[in-house]
XYZ file of C-alpha atoms in Angstrom:
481
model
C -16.350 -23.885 -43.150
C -15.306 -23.157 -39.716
C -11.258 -22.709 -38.545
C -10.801 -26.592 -37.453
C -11.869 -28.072 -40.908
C -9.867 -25.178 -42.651
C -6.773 -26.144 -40.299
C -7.282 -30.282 -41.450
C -7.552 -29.309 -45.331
C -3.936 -26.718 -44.784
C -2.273 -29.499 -43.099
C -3.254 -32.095 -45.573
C -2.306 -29.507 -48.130
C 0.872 -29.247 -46.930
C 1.694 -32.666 -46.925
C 0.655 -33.350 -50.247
C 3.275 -30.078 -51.321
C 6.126 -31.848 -48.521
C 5.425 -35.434 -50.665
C 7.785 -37.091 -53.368
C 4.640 -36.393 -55.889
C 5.293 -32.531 -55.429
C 7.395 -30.289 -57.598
C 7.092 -26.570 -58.684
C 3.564 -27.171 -60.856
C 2.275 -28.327 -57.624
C 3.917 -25.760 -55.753
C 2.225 -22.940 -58.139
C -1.377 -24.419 -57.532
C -3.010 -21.486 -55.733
C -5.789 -24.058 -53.898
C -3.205 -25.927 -51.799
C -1.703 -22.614 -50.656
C -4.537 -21.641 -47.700
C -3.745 -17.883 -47.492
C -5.688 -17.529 -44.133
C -9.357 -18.256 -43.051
C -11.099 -16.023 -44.899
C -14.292 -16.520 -46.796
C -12.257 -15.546 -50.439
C -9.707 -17.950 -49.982
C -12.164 -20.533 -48.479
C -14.021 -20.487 -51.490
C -10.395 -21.572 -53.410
C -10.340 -24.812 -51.010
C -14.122 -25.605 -51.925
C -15.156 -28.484 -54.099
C -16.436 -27.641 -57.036
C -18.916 -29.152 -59.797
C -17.866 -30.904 -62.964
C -19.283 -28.462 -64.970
C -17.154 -25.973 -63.722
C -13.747 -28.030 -64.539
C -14.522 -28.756 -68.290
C -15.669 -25.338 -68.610
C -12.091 -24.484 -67.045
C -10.121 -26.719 -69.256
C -11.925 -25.970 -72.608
C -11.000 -22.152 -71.888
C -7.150 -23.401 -71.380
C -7.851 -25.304 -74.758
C -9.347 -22.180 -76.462
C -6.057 -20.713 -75.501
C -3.784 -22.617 -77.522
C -5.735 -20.748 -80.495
C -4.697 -17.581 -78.826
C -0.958 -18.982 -78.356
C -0.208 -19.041 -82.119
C -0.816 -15.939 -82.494
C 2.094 -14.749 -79.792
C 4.810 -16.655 -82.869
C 4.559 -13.001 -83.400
C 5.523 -11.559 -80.409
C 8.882 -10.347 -79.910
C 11.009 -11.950 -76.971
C 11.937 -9.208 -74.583
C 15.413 -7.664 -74.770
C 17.457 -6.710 -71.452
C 21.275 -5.883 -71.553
C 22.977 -8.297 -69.578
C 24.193 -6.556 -66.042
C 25.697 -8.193 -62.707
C 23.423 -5.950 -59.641
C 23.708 -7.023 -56.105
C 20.127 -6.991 -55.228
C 17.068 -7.960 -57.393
C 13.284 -6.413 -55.259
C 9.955 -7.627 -56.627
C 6.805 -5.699 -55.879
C 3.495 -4.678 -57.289
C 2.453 -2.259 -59.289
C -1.196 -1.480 -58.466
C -1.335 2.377 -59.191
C -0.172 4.091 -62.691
C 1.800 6.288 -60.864
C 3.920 4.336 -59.191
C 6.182 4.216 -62.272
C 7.616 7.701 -61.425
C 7.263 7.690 -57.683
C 10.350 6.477 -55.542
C 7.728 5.346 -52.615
C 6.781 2.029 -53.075
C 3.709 1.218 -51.349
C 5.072 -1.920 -50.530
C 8.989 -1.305 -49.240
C 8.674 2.445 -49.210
C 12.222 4.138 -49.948
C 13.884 0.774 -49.824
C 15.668 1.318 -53.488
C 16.980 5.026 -51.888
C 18.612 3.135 -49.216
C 20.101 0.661 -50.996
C 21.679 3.059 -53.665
C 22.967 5.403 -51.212
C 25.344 2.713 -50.190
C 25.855 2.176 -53.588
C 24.366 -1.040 -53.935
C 23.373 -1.867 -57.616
C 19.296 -2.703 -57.670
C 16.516 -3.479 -59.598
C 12.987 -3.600 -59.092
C 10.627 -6.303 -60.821
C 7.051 -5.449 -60.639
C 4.062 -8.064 -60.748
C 1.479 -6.079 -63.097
C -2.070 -5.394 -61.139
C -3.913 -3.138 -63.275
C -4.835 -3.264 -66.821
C -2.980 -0.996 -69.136
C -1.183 -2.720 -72.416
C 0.915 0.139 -73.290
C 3.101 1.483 -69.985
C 6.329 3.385 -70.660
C 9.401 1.736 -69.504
C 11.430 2.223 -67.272
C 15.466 2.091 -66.721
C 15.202 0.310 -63.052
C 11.620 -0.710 -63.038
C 10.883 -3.727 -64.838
C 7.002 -5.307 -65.450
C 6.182 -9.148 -65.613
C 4.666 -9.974 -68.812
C 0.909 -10.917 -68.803
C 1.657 -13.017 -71.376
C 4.874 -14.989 -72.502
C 5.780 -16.571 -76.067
C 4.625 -18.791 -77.877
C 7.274 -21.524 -76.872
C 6.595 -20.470 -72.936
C 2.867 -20.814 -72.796
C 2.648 -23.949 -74.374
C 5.304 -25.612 -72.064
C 2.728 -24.316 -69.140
C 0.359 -25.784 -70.645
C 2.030 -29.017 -71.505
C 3.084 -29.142 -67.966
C -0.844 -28.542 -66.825
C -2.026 -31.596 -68.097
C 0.758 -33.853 -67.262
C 0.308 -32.778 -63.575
C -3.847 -33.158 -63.708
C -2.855 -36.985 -65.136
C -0.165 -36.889 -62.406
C -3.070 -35.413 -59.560
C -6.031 -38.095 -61.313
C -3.381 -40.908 -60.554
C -3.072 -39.826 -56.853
C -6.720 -39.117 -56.814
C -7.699 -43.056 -57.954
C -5.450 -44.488 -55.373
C -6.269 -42.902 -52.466
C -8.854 -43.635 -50.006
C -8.298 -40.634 -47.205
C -11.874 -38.273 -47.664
C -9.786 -34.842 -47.054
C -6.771 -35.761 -49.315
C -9.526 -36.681 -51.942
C -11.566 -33.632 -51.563
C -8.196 -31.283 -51.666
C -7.043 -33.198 -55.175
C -10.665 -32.724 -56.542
C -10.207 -28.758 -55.857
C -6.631 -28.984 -57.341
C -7.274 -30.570 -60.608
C -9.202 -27.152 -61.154
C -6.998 -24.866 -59.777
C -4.711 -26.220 -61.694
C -5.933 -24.080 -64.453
C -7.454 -21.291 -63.157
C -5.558 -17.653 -63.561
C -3.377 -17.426 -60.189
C -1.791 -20.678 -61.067
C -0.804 -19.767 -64.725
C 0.630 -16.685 -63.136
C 2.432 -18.323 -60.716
C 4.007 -20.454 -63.510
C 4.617 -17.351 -65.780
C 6.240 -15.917 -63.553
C 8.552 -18.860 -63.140
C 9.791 -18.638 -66.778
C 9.936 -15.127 -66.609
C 12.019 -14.855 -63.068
C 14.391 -18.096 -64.588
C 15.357 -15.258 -67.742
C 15.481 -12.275 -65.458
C 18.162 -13.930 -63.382
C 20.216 -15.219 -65.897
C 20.005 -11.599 -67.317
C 20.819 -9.811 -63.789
C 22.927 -12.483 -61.090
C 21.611 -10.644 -58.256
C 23.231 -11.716 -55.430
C 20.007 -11.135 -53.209
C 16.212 -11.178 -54.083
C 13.667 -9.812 -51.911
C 10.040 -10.052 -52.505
C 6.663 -9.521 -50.438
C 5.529 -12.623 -48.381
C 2.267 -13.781 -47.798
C 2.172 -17.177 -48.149
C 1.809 -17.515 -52.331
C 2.600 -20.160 -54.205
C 4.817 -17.687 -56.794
C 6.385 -16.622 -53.331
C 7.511 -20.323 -52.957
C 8.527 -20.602 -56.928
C 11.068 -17.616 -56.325
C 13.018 -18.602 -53.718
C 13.738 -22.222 -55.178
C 13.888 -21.220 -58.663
C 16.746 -18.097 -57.138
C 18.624 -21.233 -55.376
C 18.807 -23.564 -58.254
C 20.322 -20.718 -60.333
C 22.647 -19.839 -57.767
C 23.223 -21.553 -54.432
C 25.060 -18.665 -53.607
C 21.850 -16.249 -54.025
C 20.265 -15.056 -50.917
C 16.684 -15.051 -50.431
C 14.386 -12.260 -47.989
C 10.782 -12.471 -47.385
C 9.430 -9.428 -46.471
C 6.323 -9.713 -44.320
C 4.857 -6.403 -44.954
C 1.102 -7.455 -43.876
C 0.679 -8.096 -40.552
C 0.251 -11.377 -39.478
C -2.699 -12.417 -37.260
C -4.819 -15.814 -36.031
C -6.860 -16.577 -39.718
C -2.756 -16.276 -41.231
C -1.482 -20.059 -42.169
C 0.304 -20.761 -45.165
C 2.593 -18.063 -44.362
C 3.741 -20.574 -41.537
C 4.140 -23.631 -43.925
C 6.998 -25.067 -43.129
C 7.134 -26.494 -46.600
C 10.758 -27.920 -48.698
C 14.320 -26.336 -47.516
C 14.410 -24.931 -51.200
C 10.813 -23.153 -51.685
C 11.890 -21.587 -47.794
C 13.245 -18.173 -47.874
C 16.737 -17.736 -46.015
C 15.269 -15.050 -43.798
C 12.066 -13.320 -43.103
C 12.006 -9.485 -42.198
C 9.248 -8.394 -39.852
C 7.507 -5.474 -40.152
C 6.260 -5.439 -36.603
C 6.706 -6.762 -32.977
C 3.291 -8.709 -33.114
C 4.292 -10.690 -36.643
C 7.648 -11.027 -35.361
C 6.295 -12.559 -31.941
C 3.254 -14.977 -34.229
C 5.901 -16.684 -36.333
C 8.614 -16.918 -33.290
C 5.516 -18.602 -31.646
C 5.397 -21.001 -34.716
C 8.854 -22.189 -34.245
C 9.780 -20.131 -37.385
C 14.015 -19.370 -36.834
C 15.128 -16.849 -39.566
C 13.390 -14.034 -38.922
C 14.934 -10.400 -38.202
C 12.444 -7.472 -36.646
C 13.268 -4.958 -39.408
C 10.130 -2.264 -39.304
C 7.908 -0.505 -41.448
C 9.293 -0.175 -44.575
C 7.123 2.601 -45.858
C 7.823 4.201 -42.406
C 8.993 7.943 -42.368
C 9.197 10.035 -39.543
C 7.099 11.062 -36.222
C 5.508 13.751 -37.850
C 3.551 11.444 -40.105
C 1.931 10.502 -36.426
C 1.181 13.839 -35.798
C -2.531 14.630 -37.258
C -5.275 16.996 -36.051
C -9.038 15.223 -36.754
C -12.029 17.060 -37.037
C -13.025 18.579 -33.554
C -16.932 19.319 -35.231
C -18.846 16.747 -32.800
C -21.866 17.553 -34.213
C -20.517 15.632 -37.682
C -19.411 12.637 -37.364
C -17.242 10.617 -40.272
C -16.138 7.232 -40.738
C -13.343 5.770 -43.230
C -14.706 2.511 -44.478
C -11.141 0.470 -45.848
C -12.828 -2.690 -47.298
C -9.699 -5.420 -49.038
C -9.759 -5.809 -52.782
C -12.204 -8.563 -52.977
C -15.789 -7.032 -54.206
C -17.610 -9.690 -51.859
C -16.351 -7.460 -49.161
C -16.521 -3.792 -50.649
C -20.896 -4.672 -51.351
C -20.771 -6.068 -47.710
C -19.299 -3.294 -45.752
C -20.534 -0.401 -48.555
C -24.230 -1.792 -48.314
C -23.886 -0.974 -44.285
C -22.606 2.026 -44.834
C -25.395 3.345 -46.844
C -28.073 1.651 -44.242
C -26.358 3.574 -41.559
C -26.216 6.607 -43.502
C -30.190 6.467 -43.758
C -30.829 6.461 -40.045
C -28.133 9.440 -39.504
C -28.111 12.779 -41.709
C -24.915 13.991 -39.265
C -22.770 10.792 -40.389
C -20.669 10.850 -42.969
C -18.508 7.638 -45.017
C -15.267 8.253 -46.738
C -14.648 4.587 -49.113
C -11.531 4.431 -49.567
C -10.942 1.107 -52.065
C -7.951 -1.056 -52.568
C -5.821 0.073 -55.695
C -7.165 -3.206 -57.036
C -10.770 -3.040 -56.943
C -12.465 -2.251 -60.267
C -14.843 0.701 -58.615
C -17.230 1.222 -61.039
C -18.210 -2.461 -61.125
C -18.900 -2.232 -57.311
C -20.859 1.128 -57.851
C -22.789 -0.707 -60.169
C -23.422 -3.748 -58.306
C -24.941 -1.609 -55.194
C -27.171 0.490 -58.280
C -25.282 3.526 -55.755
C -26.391 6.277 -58.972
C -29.961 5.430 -57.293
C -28.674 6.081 -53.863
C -29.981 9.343 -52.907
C -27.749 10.257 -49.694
C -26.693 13.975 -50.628
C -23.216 14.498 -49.439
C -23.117 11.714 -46.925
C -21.006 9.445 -48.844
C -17.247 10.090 -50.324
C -15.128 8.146 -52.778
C -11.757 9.005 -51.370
C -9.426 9.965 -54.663
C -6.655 10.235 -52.022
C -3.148 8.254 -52.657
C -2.551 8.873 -48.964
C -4.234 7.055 -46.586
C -2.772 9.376 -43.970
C -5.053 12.269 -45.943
C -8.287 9.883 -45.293
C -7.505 9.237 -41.733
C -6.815 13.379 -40.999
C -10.408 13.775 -41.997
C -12.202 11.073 -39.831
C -13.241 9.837 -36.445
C -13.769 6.119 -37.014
C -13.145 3.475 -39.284
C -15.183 0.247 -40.727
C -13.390 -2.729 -41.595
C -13.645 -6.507 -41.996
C -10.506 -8.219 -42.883
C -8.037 -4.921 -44.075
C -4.834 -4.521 -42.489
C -5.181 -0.965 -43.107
C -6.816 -0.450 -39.939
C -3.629 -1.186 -37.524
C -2.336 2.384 -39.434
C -6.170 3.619 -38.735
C -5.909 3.323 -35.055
C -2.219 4.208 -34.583
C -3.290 7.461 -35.877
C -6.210 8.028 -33.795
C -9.103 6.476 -35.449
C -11.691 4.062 -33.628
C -12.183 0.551 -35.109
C -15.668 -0.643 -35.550
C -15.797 -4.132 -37.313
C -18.584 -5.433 -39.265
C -19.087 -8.857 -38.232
C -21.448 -9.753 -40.626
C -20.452 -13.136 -40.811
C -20.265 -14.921 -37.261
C -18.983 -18.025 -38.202
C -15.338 -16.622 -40.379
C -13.770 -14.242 -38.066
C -11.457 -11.858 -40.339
C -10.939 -9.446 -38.016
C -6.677 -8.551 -38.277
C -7.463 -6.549 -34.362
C -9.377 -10.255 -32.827
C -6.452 -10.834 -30.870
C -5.577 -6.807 -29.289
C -9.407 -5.941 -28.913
C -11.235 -8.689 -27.791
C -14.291 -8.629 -29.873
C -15.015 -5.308 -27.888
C -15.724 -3.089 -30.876
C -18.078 -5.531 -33.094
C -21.359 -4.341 -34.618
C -24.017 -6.580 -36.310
C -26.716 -3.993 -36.964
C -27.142 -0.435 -37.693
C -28.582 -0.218 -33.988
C -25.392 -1.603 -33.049
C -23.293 0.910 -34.447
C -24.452 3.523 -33.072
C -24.578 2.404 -29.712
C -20.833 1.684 -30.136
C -20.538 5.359 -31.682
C -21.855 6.539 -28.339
C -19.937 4.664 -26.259
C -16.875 6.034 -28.185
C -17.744 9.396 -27.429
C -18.440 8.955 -23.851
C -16.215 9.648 -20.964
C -15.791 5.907 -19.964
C -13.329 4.781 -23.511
C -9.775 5.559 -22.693
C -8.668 6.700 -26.171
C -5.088 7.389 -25.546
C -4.518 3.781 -23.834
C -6.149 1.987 -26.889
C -3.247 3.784 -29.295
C -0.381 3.435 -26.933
C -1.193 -0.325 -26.347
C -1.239 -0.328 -30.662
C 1.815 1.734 -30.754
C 3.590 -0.429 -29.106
C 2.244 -4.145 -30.812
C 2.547 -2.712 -34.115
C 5.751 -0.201 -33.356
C 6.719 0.454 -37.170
C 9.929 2.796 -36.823
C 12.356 1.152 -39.856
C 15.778 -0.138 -38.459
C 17.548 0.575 -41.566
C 20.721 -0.554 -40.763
C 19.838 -3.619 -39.199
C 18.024 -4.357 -42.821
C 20.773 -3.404 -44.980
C 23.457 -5.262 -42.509
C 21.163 -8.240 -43.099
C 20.927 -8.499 -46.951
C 24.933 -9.845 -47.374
C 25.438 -11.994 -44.023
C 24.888 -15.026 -43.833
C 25.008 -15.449 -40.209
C 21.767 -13.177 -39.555
């Protein structure tokens, strides 16, 4: 599906979520939500076969077998407590739990308490672990809810696929119809239920808390949307921050919805001059040029690569999505054949399920001595120290890559869905197709001819990162910013 027919189905989307049809079980739908132009969330917006909806809805049904047995389960007790400011991140590493670096607002919850400003941190549960100690001031989203909860979901699934069939019957535009079709099975697929769970579960946490400001990530999620109107209709009073901690790019557009006053947030922080600049361009008002979050100091900046010419090594930083690891790991390993003096370090998103991926590219078979690293490293700072390029598709990791010296290569494997986050800054300049193409890149890198030091001072100063703490924290209680 190329960008123009991806644009038509987001706008149409969008009107269907702007209509007087559309509440917050069509806000949660993941499908109507189109993340950015991106083969994974293309696939979301494609129609799919009638086999593949009843085999959807019977495992919804099959559920309700499931739900009895959560009679059992004990609600979750919290002791009622007024804070001022409620954050809600992710928790995709174990570790987390005892770290106060969050990889996705950094020391944000230091900050905030050293001007004694009650918080709490919610955390939207990525990995799979039942039993995880608690924690006084970090809080998990249940994966699942009560009985009573889950089968007012999905109570309220049905009446909106009745609701969606209805629309469906009486409508005679080819895009709208083919958007409803896809909807009616997103409906009940797994983002969507957790979109919705974590509507019931936000409604208890803020009767439970009154914070008078919530900030979460932004992306462009439906459950992002959810939060912010489900914060106002508690509290009118309740301030709302979307913190836009990806960088924003071309393939980006449901992060630009412009979508019902109360599903908007009441101000967006930037984490850099070039997403500050792409949603200014989109007309977007309430947004405040914050920084890096996870920022520390200069000396981060400051890191000495290998100087052994004769070994060359490459980070490969592929998204969580195992369509993408097997595309860019599979090149990897072809490249590594033609060159015993190249080395790969794979660094995966906390995410991705590893051994599933090792097993899907047979790697045990892959004889390739010590060519080829799994990075075990929590810093990506530690990964970049140790290379000379990186490999990417669609990861935003590699704006921090080549801020700290590192030379992008992207795989553009796929010429008709451009992914590439650096499409805009590099011009296309630094594409490879083939193995051949690589290296001749690889050379041309190494030459004389590629200014090194104006490639990271033009990045240093699109994606400047320094944190303007007090700006932030002057933000979170006035209105007026």
């Amino acid at each position: 599906m190329n960008k123009i027919d991806y644009t038509k189905i987001a706008k149409k989307s969008l009107t269907l979520l702007n209509s007087k049809y559309s509440d917050d079980i069509t806000v949660s739908i993941s499908s109507l939500h189109a993340i950015k132009h991106h083969p994974e969330y293309i696939k979301k917006i494609k129609k799919l076969s009638v086999f593949k909806l009843t085999k959807i809805i019977i495992k919804n049904l099959i559920q309700i077998f499931f739900i009895f047995t959560l009679f059992l389960k004990k609600k979750k007790q919290f002791k009622k407590e007024k804070i001022d400011v409620l954050v809600i991140s992710h928790l995709t590493n174990i570790d987390q739990l005892n770290n106060s670096q969050d990889p996705y607002f950094g020391m944000l919850e230091n900050f905030l308490r050293d001007r004694k400003i009650k918080v709490k941190k919610l955390l939207i549960n990525h990995i799979i672990k039942n039993k995880i100690k608690k924690n006084k001031n970090k809080i998990l989203f249940s994966r699942n809810l009560n009985a009573k909860f889950e089968i007012q979901i999905l109570k309220k699934k049905f009446f909106e696929f009745f609701k969606i069939l209805k629309i469906l019957i009486n409508s005679n535009d080819r895009i709208l119809n083919k958007i409803l079709k896809r909807s009616i099975i997103s409906l009940f697929e797994s983002e969507t239920t957790f979109a919705l769970k974590f509507k019931y579960e936000l409604e208890m946490f803020l009767k439970i808390f009154k914070p008078k400001v919530i900030i979460t990530t932004f992306e462009g999620y439906g459950w992002e949307r959810l939060c912010f109107n489900i914060a106002k209709k508690k509290n009118k009073k309740t301030r709302c921050i979307a913190y836009q901690h990806t960088p924003l790019n071309h393939n980006n557009v449901s992060a630009f919805y412009k979508i019902k006053k109360r599903y908007q947030p009441d101000l967006i922080w930037c984490s850099d001059k070039k997403s500050f600049n792409t949603l200014k361009s989109k007309k977007i008002k309430k947004i405040l040029y914050i920084g890096n979050l996870k920022y520390k100091n200069e000396k981060d900046y400051k890191i000495k690569h290998s100087s052994n010419k004769k070994i060359r090594t490459c980070l490969v930083i592929p998204e969580g999505i195992n369509d993408e690891c097997l595309k860019l790991l599979q090149f990897s390993i072809n490249c590594c054949k033609e060159d015993k003096n190249l080395k790969f370090i794979w660094r995966f998103h906390p995410i991705t399920k590893i051994h599933k991926i090792l097993k899907s590219l047979n790697f045990k078979n892959v004889v390739l001595n010590d060519q080829i690293i799994i990075s075990k490293q929590k810093k990506l700072l530690r990964d970049i120290s140790r290379s000379n390029f990186v490999l990417y598709r669609g990861s935003s990791a590699v704006v921090e890559s080549v801020k700290k010296g590192l030379i992008p290569l992207y795989l553009n494997c796929d010429q008709n869905i451009n992914i590439d986050p650096l499409k805009e800054v590099i011009n296309k300049k630094n594409y490879v197709n083939t193995v051949k193409d690589f290296y001749l890149k690889i050379k041309f890198y190494e030459s004389k001819k590629f200014k090194k030091v104006k490639l990271i001072k033009n990045f240093s100063k699109l994606y400047e990162s320094k944190i303007k703490k007090n700006l932030a924290l002057n933000s979170l209680f006035n209105e007026k910013i």
